[in-house]
């Protein structure tokens, strides 16, 4: 069964086709059929933010090849163009830049995830690969998105290139999610291992990506504007694929080309909040003690142009378009989902209950208590762009299936030593809770996946679930509560129906956070 449900990579997938709703045969196969369709919609979201198309939209050469145009800015080219990059999408971004700029690139260094070149070659993704005699040197490292010695060597090579530039030079910087782990250059005497340990401790206690990056920047040579400072007085153009809610350039990959606005006091406040200040290594205390409120020098980076070229917004818009083409009433709820995974799971379960009731005239308005809880939880989560009321109102007049889409990056507070990721844990929690409540005459399916194709330290991008999950687990002798207590969502899904509920895409070559798809269809 698992093999039959394997996802075709988005670059070879077949055209999407609408499901036929109603009838005993269609009903019998509806969950599996919808799961395949959900996977394809997820892949369409990923396909919208692949590096090649985004670079071609952002960069161009004038006809005589003497000027580089970046959006509405122009830069003179005369054997002065250098390139660096770091992130999960940067191999494909560099390949696209090389295709556009050709021999104008004098030298380049990029830091990309371990194994990504082999994965792209195996998948036949030639457009994601550099030319055989490329002037861009490739370092692979940061396995499972954790900084390591290979990533450190890459960071030192990038720093050396940047520090050798002059006022006549132009540095093109390619940045995507995962860039922070791929650009580790701790300030001595802090070691890579000490910085990694502190990051792990913060992540395990539920620190947000913004909090993690604030600490990383304070302990790094290149983050928090450090790379821009190293490249000064050269001009710097950063093309950024966002993997952070709201697309703040100072947070993505810890803002290597954006001057940091955080102080040591901000760092200490975060460490106090998570009870880690007393456990700081002596080296970290040393760096904090000698740093002033702005350890990276000037508060402005006037020689830098930062441009966001892709984000979760684009990915979800494409999935919405594809869903509508299939006959769904499709709406994007939010592109800024964040908060503890338990609260996010509760939000989606309440949403499924309330939305399902509004889809069926006989039960519309019957879930007053659940409706109130949903709005109360939405207020607590403080999602800045949430379109909850608009979506619920639209459902009243909807006929047929509905697809509610959202994106973002929930956090998981680790309590066990199991294997998993935020997408698989979110899906598992949603599946368990859906089975505990009556959903009336509406069938539900939920899918959560990471657009980079790797959810935590696993080979899966995420998972999909239905309200039948708990029953299926019981039949197979799987205790869901035990798996959740150990944060072992991947272990659970590997065993449930032979892994049929896992979303496998392989490394996608891009990264714009996660996509959540909630399907409801009345019967």
CSV table of C-alpha atoms in Angstrom, one decimal, residues 92-504:
chain,number,residue,atom,x,y,z
A,92,UNK,CA,19.2,25.5,-7.4
A,93,UNK,CA,19.5,29.3,-6.9
A,94,UNK,CA,23.2,29.2,-7.8
A,95,UNK,CA,22.5,27.1,-10.9
A,96,UNK,CA,19.9,29.6,-12.1
A,97,UNK,CA,22.2,32.5,-11.3
A,98,UNK,CA,25.0,30.8,-13.3
A,99,UNK,CA,22.6,30.3,-16.2
A,100,UNK,CA,21.6,34.0,-16.2
A,101,UNK,CA,25.0,35.5,-15.5
A,102,UNK,CA,27.4,33.0,-17.1
A,103,UNK,CA,31.0,34.2,-17.3
A,104,UNK,CA,30.3,37.4,-15.4
A,105,UNK,CA,30.7,35.4,-12.2
A,106,UNK,CA,34.4,35.6,-11.3
A,107,UNK,CA,34.3,33.3,-8.3
A,108,UNK,CA,31.7,31.8,-5.9
A,109,UNK,CA,31.3,29.8,-2.8
A,110,UNK,CA,28.0,28.2,-1.6
A,111,UNK,CA,27.1,26.1,1.4
A,112,UNK,CA,24.3,23.6,0.9
A,113,UNK,CA,22.8,20.6,2.7
A,114,UNK,CA,24.7,17.4,2.8
A,115,UNK,CA,23.7,15.0,0.0
A,116,UNK,CA,21.6,17.5,-2.0
A,117,UNK,CA,23.7,17.2,-5.2
A,118,UNK,CA,23.4,13.5,-5.2
A,119,UNK,CA,19.7,13.7,-4.6
A,120,UNK,CA,19.2,16.2,-7.4
A,121,UNK,CA,21.3,14.0,-9.8
A,122,UNK,CA,19.3,10.9,-8.8
A,123,UNK,CA,16.1,12.7,-9.5
A,124,UNK,CA,17.3,14.0,-12.9
A,125,UNK,CA,17.0,17.6,-11.7
A,126,UNK,CA,19.7,19.0,-14.0
A,127,UNK,CA,18.3,22.5,-13.7
A,128,UNK,CA,19.3,22.3,-10.0
A,129,UNK,CA,22.9,21.5,-10.7
A,130,UNK,CA,25.9,23.7,-11.5
A,131,UNK,CA,27.8,23.4,-14.8
A,132,UNK,CA,30.7,20.9,-14.9
A,133,UNK,CA,33.4,23.6,-14.9
A,134,UNK,CA,31.6,26.0,-12.7
A,135,UNK,CA,33.4,28.9,-11.0
A,136,UNK,CA,31.3,28.3,-7.9
A,137,UNK,CA,32.7,26.1,-5.3
A,138,UNK,CA,30.2,23.9,-3.4
A,139,UNK,CA,30.5,22.8,0.2
A,140,UNK,CA,28.0,20.3,1.6
A,141,UNK,CA,27.3,20.1,5.3
A,142,UNK,CA,24.8,20.7,8.2
A,143,UNK,CA,23.3,17.2,8.0
A,144,UNK,CA,19.7,17.2,9.5
A,145,UNK,CA,19.9,21.0,9.6
A,146,UNK,CA,22.6,21.0,12.4
A,147,UNK,CA,25.8,23.0,12.0
A,148,UNK,CA,28.9,20.9,11.7
A,149,UNK,CA,32.6,21.0,10.7
A,150,UNK,CA,31.8,20.9,7.0
A,151,UNK,CA,29.5,23.9,7.3
A,152,UNK,CA,32.1,25.7,9.4
A,153,UNK,CA,34.7,25.2,6.6
A,154,UNK,CA,32.2,26.6,4.1
A,155,UNK,CA,31.5,29.7,6.3
A,156,UNK,CA,35.2,30.4,6.6
A,157,UNK,CA,35.6,30.2,2.8
A,158,UNK,CA,32.6,32.6,2.3
A,159,UNK,CA,34.1,35.0,4.9
A,160,UNK,CA,37.5,34.9,3.2
A,161,UNK,CA,35.9,35.7,-0.2
A,162,UNK,CA,33.9,38.6,1.2
A,163,UNK,CA,36.9,40.1,3.1
A,164,UNK,CA,38.9,40.2,-0.2
A,165,UNK,CA,36.5,42.4,-2.1
A,166,UNK,CA,37.0,46.0,-3.0
A,167,UNK,CA,34.8,49.1,-3.6
A,168,UNK,CA,34.7,48.1,-7.3
A,169,UNK,CA,33.2,44.7,-6.6
A,170,UNK,CA,29.6,43.4,-6.5
A,171,UNK,CA,28.7,40.5,-4.2
A,172,UNK,CA,25.6,38.6,-5.0
A,173,UNK,CA,24.4,36.7,-1.9
A,174,UNK,CA,21.8,33.9,-2.2
A,175,UNK,CA,20.0,33.1,1.0
A,176,UNK,CA,17.3,30.6,1.9
A,177,UNK,CA,15.9,28.7,4.9
A,178,UNK,CA,18.5,26.5,6.5
A,179,UNK,CA,21.1,29.1,5.9
A,180,UNK,CA,21.8,29.7,9.5
A,181,UNK,CA,23.0,26.1,10.1
A,182,UNK,CA,25.0,26.3,6.9
A,183,UNK,CA,26.9,29.5,7.9
A,184,UNK,CA,28.3,28.8,11.4
A,185,UNK,CA,31.3,31.0,12.3
A,186,UNK,CA,31.2,31.3,16.1
A,187,UNK,CA,33.2,34.2,17.7
A,188,UNK,CA,36.1,32.8,19.7
A,189,UNK,CA,36.4,31.5,22.3
A,190,UNK,CA,32.9,30.0,21.6
A,191,UNK,CA,33.3,26.7,19.8
A,192,UNK,CA,30.9,25.2,17.2
A,193,UNK,CA,30.0,22.5,19.7
A,194,UNK,CA,29.1,25.0,22.4
A,195,UNK,CA,27.0,27.1,20.1
A,196,UNK,CA,25.2,24.0,18.8
A,197,UNK,CA,24.5,22.7,22.3
A,198,UNK,CA,23.0,26.1,23.3
A,199,UNK,CA,20.8,26.1,20.1
A,200,UNK,CA,19.6,22.5,20.8
A,201,UNK,CA,18.7,23.4,24.4
A,202,UNK,CA,16.7,26.4,23.3
A,203,UNK,CA,14.9,24.5,20.5
A,204,UNK,CA,14.1,21.7,22.9
A,205,UNK,CA,12.4,24.2,25.2
A,206,UNK,CA,10.2,25.6,22.5
A,207,UNK,CA,12.2,28.7,21.5
A,208,UNK,CA,10.9,30.4,18.4
A,209,UNK,CA,13.0,30.8,15.3
A,210,UNK,CA,13.3,34.6,16.1
A,211,UNK,CA,14.7,33.8,19.5
A,212,UNK,CA,17.1,31.2,18.2
A,213,UNK,CA,18.4,33.6,15.6
A,214,UNK,CA,18.9,36.4,18.2
A,215,UNK,CA,21.2,34.2,20.1
A,216,UNK,CA,23.0,32.9,17.0
A,217,UNK,CA,23.6,36.4,15.7
A,218,UNK,CA,25.2,37.5,19.0
A,219,UNK,CA,27.7,34.6,18.8
A,220,UNK,CA,28.5,34.7,15.1
A,221,UNK,CA,31.0,36.5,12.9
A,222,UNK,CA,28.7,36.4,9.8
A,223,UNK,CA,25.2,36.6,11.1
A,224,UNK,CA,23.4,39.8,12.1
A,225,UNK,CA,25.0,41.8,9.3
A,226,UNK,CA,28.4,40.3,9.8
A,227,UNK,CA,28.7,39.1,6.2
A,228,UNK,CA,27.8,42.6,4.9
A,229,UNK,CA,30.4,44.1,7.1
A,230,UNK,CA,33.0,41.6,5.9
A,231,UNK,CA,32.2,42.5,2.3
A,232,UNK,CA,32.4,46.3,2.8
A,233,UNK,CA,33.1,48.5,0.8
A,234,UNK,CA,31.8,46.2,-2.0
A,235,UNK,CA,28.2,46.5,-3.1
A,236,UNK,CA,26.0,43.7,-1.8
A,237,UNK,CA,22.8,42.3,-3.4
A,238,UNK,CA,21.0,39.6,-1.4
A,239,UNK,CA,18.3,37.5,-3.0
A,240,UNK,CA,16.3,35.9,-0.3
A,241,UNK,CA,13.9,33.0,-0.3
A,242,UNK,CA,12.0,33.4,3.0
A,243,UNK,CA,11.3,30.6,5.4
A,244,UNK,CA,10.2,32.8,8.3
A,245,UNK,CA,6.7,34.1,9.1
A,246,UNK,CA,6.3,37.7,7.9
A,247,UNK,CA,9.5,37.5,5.8
A,248,UNK,CA,11.7,39.7,8.1
A,249,UNK,CA,15.0,39.9,6.4
A,250,UNK,CA,16.8,40.3,9.7
A,251,UNK,CA,15.6,36.9,10.8
A,252,UNK,CA,16.0,34.7,7.7
A,253,UNK,CA,19.2,32.7,8.0
A,254,UNK,CA,19.9,35.0,11.0
A,255,UNK,CA,20.2,38.1,8.8
A,256,UNK,CA,23.8,38.0,7.5
A,257,UNK,CA,23.3,41.1,5.3
A,258,UNK,CA,21.1,43.0,7.8
A,259,UNK,CA,22.5,45.0,10.7
A,260,UNK,CA,21.4,43.4,14.0
A,261,UNK,CA,19.2,45.5,16.2
A,262,UNK,CA,19.4,43.1,19.2
A,263,UNK,CA,21.5,43.7,22.2
A,264,UNK,CA,23.2,41.4,24.7
A,265,UNK,CA,20.4,42.2,27.1
A,266,UNK,CA,17.9,40.8,24.6
A,267,UNK,CA,19.9,37.6,24.5
A,268,UNK,CA,20.0,37.4,28.3
A,269,UNK,CA,16.3,38.0,28.5
A,270,UNK,CA,15.7,35.0,26.2
A,271,UNK,CA,18.1,32.8,28.1
A,272,UNK,CA,16.4,33.7,31.4
A,273,UNK,CA,13.0,33.0,30.0
A,274,UNK,CA,14.0,29.4,29.1
A,275,UNK,CA,16.0,28.9,32.3
A,276,UNK,CA,19.4,28.6,30.6
A,277,UNK,CA,21.4,31.6,31.7
A,278,UNK,CA,23.0,29.7,34.6
A,279,UNK,CA,24.1,26.9,32.3
A,280,UNK,CA,25.9,29.1,29.8
A,281,UNK,CA,29.5,28.0,29.0
A,282,UNK,CA,32.2,30.3,30.1
A,283,UNK,CA,33.1,31.1,26.4
A,284,UNK,CA,29.6,32.4,25.8
A,285,UNK,CA,29.7,34.6,28.9
A,286,UNK,CA,33.0,36.0,27.7
A,287,UNK,CA,31.6,37.0,24.3
A,288,UNK,CA,28.5,38.6,25.9
A,289,UNK,CA,30.7,40.4,28.4
A,290,UNK,CA,32.9,42.1,25.8
A,291,UNK,CA,30.1,42.8,23.3
A,292,UNK,CA,28.5,46.2,23.3
A,293,UNK,CA,24.8,46.7,22.3
A,294,UNK,CA,25.7,46.4,18.6
A,295,UNK,CA,28.6,43.9,18.2
A,296,UNK,CA,28.6,44.1,14.4
A,297,UNK,CA,29.4,47.7,14.0
A,298,UNK,CA,27.3,50.3,12.1
A,299,UNK,CA,23.5,50.2,12.5
A,300,UNK,CA,22.9,50.6,8.8
A,301,UNK,CA,24.0,48.6,5.8
A,302,UNK,CA,23.8,51.3,3.1
A,303,UNK,CA,25.9,49.2,0.7
A,304,UNK,CA,23.3,46.4,0.7
A,305,UNK,CA,20.1,45.7,-1.3
A,306,UNK,CA,18.0,42.9,0.2
A,307,UNK,CA,15.3,41.5,-2.0
A,308,UNK,CA,12.7,38.8,-1.0
A,309,UNK,CA,12.1,36.7,-4.1
A,310,UNK,CA,9.9,33.9,-2.8
A,311,UNK,CA,7.8,33.0,0.3
A,312,UNK,CA,5.0,30.9,1.7
A,313,UNK,CA,2.5,33.3,0.3
A,314,UNK,CA,3.4,32.3,-3.3
A,315,UNK,CA,3.3,28.6,-2.5
A,316,UNK,CA,-0.1,28.7,-0.9
A,317,UNK,CA,-1.5,30.9,-3.6
A,318,UNK,CA,-0.6,28.3,-6.2
A,319,UNK,CA,-2.1,25.4,-4.1
A,320,UNK,CA,-5.3,27.5,-3.8
A,321,UNK,CA,-5.4,28.0,-7.5
A,322,UNK,CA,-4.9,24.3,-8.2
A,323,UNK,CA,-7.6,23.3,-5.6
A,324,UNK,CA,-10.1,25.7,-7.2
A,325,UNK,CA,-9.4,24.1,-10.6
A,326,UNK,CA,-10.4,20.8,-9.0
A,327,UNK,CA,-13.7,22.2,-7.9
A,328,UNK,CA,-12.9,22.9,-4.3
A,329,UNK,CA,-14.0,26.0,-2.5
A,330,UNK,CA,-10.4,26.9,-1.5
A,331,UNK,CA,-9.3,29.7,1.0
A,332,UNK,CA,-6.0,30.6,2.5
A,333,UNK,CA,-6.5,31.1,6.3
A,334,UNK,CA,-3.0,32.3,7.2
A,335,UNK,CA,0.6,32.3,6.0
A,336,UNK,CA,1.8,33.1,9.6
A,337,UNK,CA,0.9,30.0,11.6
A,338,UNK,CA,3.2,29.8,14.6
A,339,UNK,CA,2.9,28.7,18.3
A,340,UNK,CA,3.1,25.5,20.2
A,341,UNK,CA,2.2,22.5,18.1
A,342,UNK,CA,-0.4,21.3,20.7
A,343,UNK,CA,-2.3,24.6,20.4
A,344,UNK,CA,-2.1,24.6,16.6
A,345,UNK,CA,-3.5,21.0,16.5
A,346,UNK,CA,-6.4,22.1,18.7
A,347,UNK,CA,-7.0,25.0,16.4
A,348,UNK,CA,-7.3,22.8,13.3
A,349,UNK,CA,-9.6,20.3,15.1
A,350,UNK,CA,-11.9,23.0,16.3
A,351,UNK,CA,-11.8,24.5,12.8
A,352,UNK,CA,-12.8,21.2,11.3
A,353,UNK,CA,-15.7,20.8,13.7
A,354,UNK,CA,-17.1,24.4,13.2
A,355,UNK,CA,-16.4,24.5,9.5
A,356,UNK,CA,-18.0,21.0,9.0
A,357,UNK,CA,-21.2,22.2,10.9
A,358,UNK,CA,-21.4,25.3,8.6
A,359,UNK,CA,-21.1,23.1,5.5
A,360,UNK,CA,-24.2,21.0,6.5
A,361,UNK,CA,-27.4,23.0,6.8
A,362,UNK,CA,-28.9,20.6,9.3
A,363,UNK,CA,-26.2,21.3,11.8
A,364,UNK,CA,-25.3,24.9,11.0
A,365,UNK,CA,-25.1,26.9,14.2
A,366,UNK,CA,-25.3,23.8,16.5
A,367,UNK,CA,-21.7,24.0,17.7
A,368,UNK,CA,-21.9,27.3,19.7
A,369,UNK,CA,-19.4,26.2,22.4
A,370,UNK,CA,-16.9,24.9,19.8
A,371,UNK,CA,-17.3,28.1,17.8
A,372,UNK,CA,-16.5,30.2,20.9
A,373,UNK,CA,-13.5,28.1,21.8
A,374,UNK,CA,-12.2,28.4,18.2
A,375,UNK,CA,-12.3,32.2,18.2
A,376,UNK,CA,-10.8,32.3,21.7
A,377,UNK,CA,-7.9,30.1,20.7
A,378,UNK,CA,-7.4,32.1,17.5
A,379,UNK,CA,-7.1,35.3,19.6
A,380,UNK,CA,-4.6,33.6,21.9
A,381,UNK,CA,-2.4,32.5,18.9
A,382,UNK,CA,-2.3,36.1,17.6
A,383,UNK,CA,-1.9,35.1,14.0
A,384,UNK,CA,-1.5,38.5,12.3
A,385,UNK,CA,-3.1,37.6,8.9
A,386,UNK,CA,-5.7,35.1,10.0
A,387,UNK,CA,-8.8,35.1,7.8
A,388,UNK,CA,-10.9,32.9,10.1
A,389,UNK,CA,-14.2,34.8,10.0
A,390,UNK,CA,-14.1,35.3,6.3
A,391,UNK,CA,-13.5,31.6,5.7
A,392,UNK,CA,-16.3,30.5,8.0
A,393,UNK,CA,-18.8,32.9,6.4
A,394,UNK,CA,-17.8,31.6,2.9
A,395,UNK,CA,-18.5,28.1,4.0
A,396,UNK,CA,-22.2,28.7,4.6
A,397,UNK,CA,-22.8,29.0,0.9
A,398,UNK,CA,-20.3,26.4,-0.2
A,399,UNK,CA,-21.5,23.4,-2.1
A,400,UNK,CA,-19.2,20.4,-2.4
A,401,UNK,CA,-15.7,19.9,-1.1
A,402,UNK,CA,-13.7,22.6,0.7
A,403,UNK,CA,-9.9,23.0,1.1
A,404,UNK,CA,-8.6,25.4,3.8
A,405,UNK,CA,-4.9,26.2,3.4
A,406,UNK,CA,-2.4,27.7,5.8
A,407,UNK,CA,1.3,27.9,6.2
A,408,UNK,CA,3.9,28.8,8.8
A,409,UNK,CA,6.1,27.1,11.4
A,410,UNK,CA,4.8,25.7,14.7
A,411,UNK,CA,7.2,24.8,17.4
A,412,UNK,CA,7.5,21.5,19.3
A,413,UNK,CA,8.7,21.3,22.9
A,414,UNK,CA,10.7,18.1,23.1
A,415,UNK,CA,10.0,15.8,26.0
A,416,UNK,CA,11.2,12.5,24.7
A,417,UNK,CA,14.0,11.0,22.6
A,418,UNK,CA,11.9,9.8,19.7
A,419,UNK,CA,12.3,10.7,16.0
A,420,UNK,CA,10.0,13.1,14.3
A,421,UNK,CA,9.4,16.7,13.1
A,422,UNK,CA,6.8,19.4,13.6
A,423,UNK,CA,4.8,18.4,10.6
A,424,UNK,CA,4.4,14.7,11.6
A,425,UNK,CA,3.7,15.6,15.2
A,426,UNK,CA,1.1,18.2,14.2
A,427,UNK,CA,-0.6,15.7,11.9
A,428,UNK,CA,-0.5,13.0,14.6
A,429,UNK,CA,-2.1,15.3,17.1
A,430,UNK,CA,-4.7,16.5,14.7
A,431,UNK,CA,-5.6,12.9,13.7
A,432,UNK,CA,-6.0,11.7,17.3
A,433,UNK,CA,-8.2,14.7,18.3
A,434,UNK,CA,-10.4,14.4,15.2
A,435,UNK,CA,-11.3,10.9,16.2
A,436,UNK,CA,-12.5,12.0,19.6
A,437,UNK,CA,-15.3,14.3,18.4
A,438,UNK,CA,-18.4,13.8,16.2
A,439,UNK,CA,-17.9,15.5,12.8
A,440,UNK,CA,-21.4,14.9,11.6
A,441,UNK,CA,-21.9,14.2,7.9
A,442,UNK,CA,-18.6,15.7,6.8
A,443,UNK,CA,-15.4,13.7,6.0
A,444,UNK,CA,-12.1,15.3,6.9
A,445,UNK,CA,-8.5,14.9,5.9
A,446,UNK,CA,-5.5,16.9,7.2
A,447,UNK,CA,-2.0,17.1,5.7
A,448,UNK,CA,1.1,18.9,7.0
A,449,UNK,CA,4.4,19.0,5.1
A,450,UNK,CA,7.7,20.9,5.1
A,451,UNK,CA,8.3,22.5,1.7
A,452,UNK,CA,12.0,21.5,1.9
A,453,UNK,CA,11.0,17.9,1.8
A,454,UNK,CA,12.6,17.1,5.2
A,455,UNK,CA,10.7,17.2,8.4
A,456,UNK,CA,13.1,17.2,11.3
A,457,UNK,CA,15.8,14.5,11.2
A,458,UNK,CA,13.7,12.2,9.0
A,459,UNK,CA,13.4,11.3,5.3
A,460,UNK,CA,9.7,12.4,5.3
A,461,UNK,CA,8.3,15.8,4.5
A,462,UNK,CA,5.3,15.3,6.7
A,463,UNK,CA,2.1,13.2,7.0
A,464,UNK,CA,-1.6,13.1,6.4
A,465,UNK,CA,-4.4,11.9,8.7
A,466,UNK,CA,-8.1,11.3,8.9
A,467,UNK,CA,-10.4,10.9,12.0
A,468,UNK,CA,-10.0,7.1,11.6
A,469,UNK,CA,-6.3,7.3,12.7
A,470,UNK,CA,-6.9,6.3,16.3
A,471,UNK,CA,-9.0,3.3,15.3
A,472,UNK,CA,-6.4,2.2,12.8
A,473,UNK,CA,-3.7,2.5,15.4
A,474,UNK,CA,-5.6,0.4,17.9
A,475,UNK,CA,-6.1,-2.3,15.3
A,476,UNK,CA,-2.4,-2.4,14.7
A,477,UNK,CA,-1.5,-2.4,18.4
A,478,UNK,CA,0.0,1.1,18.4
A,479,UNK,CA,-0.4,3.3,21.5
A,480,UNK,CA,-0.6,6.8,20.2
A,481,UNK,CA,-0.1,8.4,23.6
A,482,UNK,CA,3.2,6.6,24.1
A,483,UNK,CA,4.5,7.8,20.7
A,484,UNK,CA,3.5,11.4,21.5
A,485,UNK,CA,5.1,11.3,24.9
A,486,UNK,CA,8.4,10.4,23.3
A,487,UNK,CA,8.0,12.9,20.4
A,488,UNK,CA,8.2,9.8,18.1
A,489,UNK,CA,5.7,10.8,15.5
A,490,UNK,CA,7.9,9.4,12.7
A,491,UNK,CA,8.2,6.1,14.5
A,492,UNK,CA,4.4,6.0,14.7
A,493,UNK,CA,3.8,6.8,11.0
A,494,UNK,CA,6.4,4.4,9.9
A,495,UNK,CA,4.5,1.6,11.6
A,496,UNK,CA,0.9,2.7,10.8
A,497,UNK,CA,-0.2,0.9,7.7
A,498,UNK,CA,3.4,0.3,6.6
A,499,UNK,CA,4.1,4.0,6.3
A,500,UNK,CA,1.2,4.8,4.0
A,501,UNK,CA,0.4,8.1,5.8
A,502,UNK,CA,3.9,9.5,5.3
A,503,UNK,CA,4.6,12.3,2.8
A,504,UNK,CA,7.8,11.5,0.9
